[in-house]
């Protein structure tokens, strides 16, 4: 197979983002068709590819090897299981699914079908975070001991009518929490064992699970805290929207997800890199934004074509959902949750 | 829209107990929705008899915990005392061998019992008349609760623990979106929740069938009676008198409580949410049959006519075991129903298990055999289409 033939399910902001990546930038991949969502016909026309009526039509196509699913969370399980049954490889937008039970069933379906199943975690591929991960891998701060993460904003940016605000979508703890927990695990380089959390929604009636504080311990003794809130009073904390401190044996990383990456070691702080500004609304397809998405789609393509192990395995998508579920259960009763019970 | 962590549908003992255990586990936003007053279903009509000596391993293990919990609640709840009189299960020569086969199960599960032959029975309870050939299986930990004490006491405690009980609020539907439960519709508007626990017993399929998830459960009319106070109340345990098709136990104020099956009746179909148990009637003359039959066994009863009658429903599943746990096809939905004739006996532990499922996703006792997912849809449809006479349901008492 010289080129991976890909169909996209979903035509929203993310569907359009991945269409741009695959059609214009990815190597060894062809965008074949787009289905799903009111914007699908226009999106397909933009890239001169087929527009199909629904997901079934996409799964039925012989000239599609892999599907990229960027639909509402609640559809992920059903669509992944059916794509696998049709023999398609799957690259699935985060969060993998609203529940661990669904994740397990999706993983089993893909194993049965013998298809590759990867989950999108673009934050790992984003500038300062991906560089921080590389520094940790290179031993720049020694073994990771402690992590503190903050994702703080004055609002979700999601309209109340949008599907992501509906209760079945699992609220912001699922939507953003699955990112945060995945990044924390990637920094720790160890498996999470226990979580305890408080989860609240202080204000906005239509949105759910907007604020959470979690405490996580890892198999190798590392520990982490994650504070997430989408109901900060304005003007919130402009410089701390998405920030992590990663403390190792010999040094510290200060990672602003959309700003500077600094390394504190040998008695001094050094700025390693600084994220150029991203204009999410007006210039979404500038390389500075597209980079992270492009890198993830390319990894998926290369994994399949070169027979490599998954870059972001579905089991890691499941792990993040398990942490979200663990955080919610812990918040429900106040008890610490052993993650291997989920 | 008000947001609850957990909505419990039905304010019978199963729902109250679920709320109690959730609150004890630290869950804060719990609401019970009950279409009548609390206890409007079978719970306030039950005989309240409990034995730990059931027929399956999960049943025996769950009941062992229930017996402990009744004793703990007896200390904790104001106005409720567990009647720790033991429970005697009687078998005639034809039915004993089946039960004798279960003794290794009781040994394995640590459920204590005593086997008494007719002579031993006569010596132990001289005020009772035991027919020749009876074998007694005595459960020293068994006993009974008075529903009119237990139900209000548990409801009071649940309120103290911060649970909201909304009486006279009828759930008209379970709300789903994206393949999961997101709340309910009620006579009073929509309510949102992360988890919905349906403990509506005889009314279960009115809420589950519209979701395409009916359960193979059937209800039967059942009745029990309480005598006038006896001049000299005899000492007796709670007795499942299988050979008489009924049961008898001591009751408050020197009375006796007894109940009997009516084998000739067909199932009772609950056709509307508004149905109330007050619409039910016992079969004519059954009170006299019961009195005759049990006066021969408990002669002291002969001079004490019935003072009150209670008629309600017993809900059974097609295989006779409880249906308890999460509904796999609809994340966020949990059910607890069909506890054969022992839903009162189960309630401290059925509520505990439901609370564990909701808050931790797993239970401290393996009751996967009670899963609502164990029935094939085609078998359920067939079972629901048949009319099942009471004599054909899996005959299991308390
Ligand atoms: C005469 C008799 C004797 C019995 N003796 C014994 C015994 O000795 N030992 C024993 O263990 N068991 C006994 N039982 C069985 C026992 O009573 C039941 O198994 C038990 O009470 C079931 O409790 P529950 O909470 O599940 O159901 P219920 O008490 O029936 O509660 C269900 C509640 O749900 C409410 N509801 C229904 N639909 C809706 C809706 N749509 N919206 C809101 N609320 C709704 C109802 O009003 C009701 O209050 C006896 C039963 C009867 C009738």
Coordinates of C-alpha atoms in Angstrom, one line a residue, chain A residues 74 98-99 102 167-169 199-201 205 208-209 328-329 331-335 341-342, chain B residues 3 5-6 25-29 177-178 180 182 192-195 331 358-362:
Chain A
X74 CA -21.8 9.9 22.1
X98 CA -18.1 8.8 27.5
X99 CA -17.6 5.6 29.5
X102 CA -17.7 1.7 25.7
X167 CA -25.6 16.2 29.1
X168 CA -24.8 13.0 27.1
X169 CA -21.5 14.6 26.1
X199 CA -16.0 18.0 40.7
X200 CA -18.5 20.9 40.6
X201 CA -20.5 23.0 38.4
X205 CA -27.0 25.6 34.1
X208 CA -21.8 20.2 33.2
X209 CA -18.8 19.4 35.3
X328 CA -16.3 11.6 38.9
X329 CA -16.8 8.6 41.1
X331 CA -16.2 13.3 43.6
X332 CA -19.5 11.5 44.1
X333 CA -18.5 9.9 47.4
X334 CA -15.3 11.6 48.4
X335 CA -13.4 8.3 48.3
X341 CA -11.1 -1.2 39.5
X342 CA -12.5 0.8 36.5
Chain B
X3 CA -29.3 18.6 38.6
X5 CA -26.2 13.2 41.0
X6 CA -28.6 10.3 41.4
X25 CA -21.2 6.7 50.9
X26 CA -21.0 10.5 50.7
X27 CA -23.2 11.1 47.7
X28 CA -24.8 14.5 48.2
X29 CA -27.4 15.2 45.6
X177 CA -29.7 11.1 24.7
X178 CA -26.8 9.8 22.8
X180 CA -27.4 7.1 27.8
X182 CA -29.7 11.9 31.2
X192 CA -31.5 15.9 35.0
X193 CA -29.2 13.3 36.6
X194 CA -26.0 11.4 35.9
X195 CA -27.6 8.2 37.2
X331 CA -25.3 3.7 30.6
X358 CA -23.8 3.6 41.1
X359 CA -21.0 5.0 43.1
X360 CA -18.2 2.5 42.5
X361 CA -19.2 0.6 39.4
X362 CA -18.9 -2.7 41.2

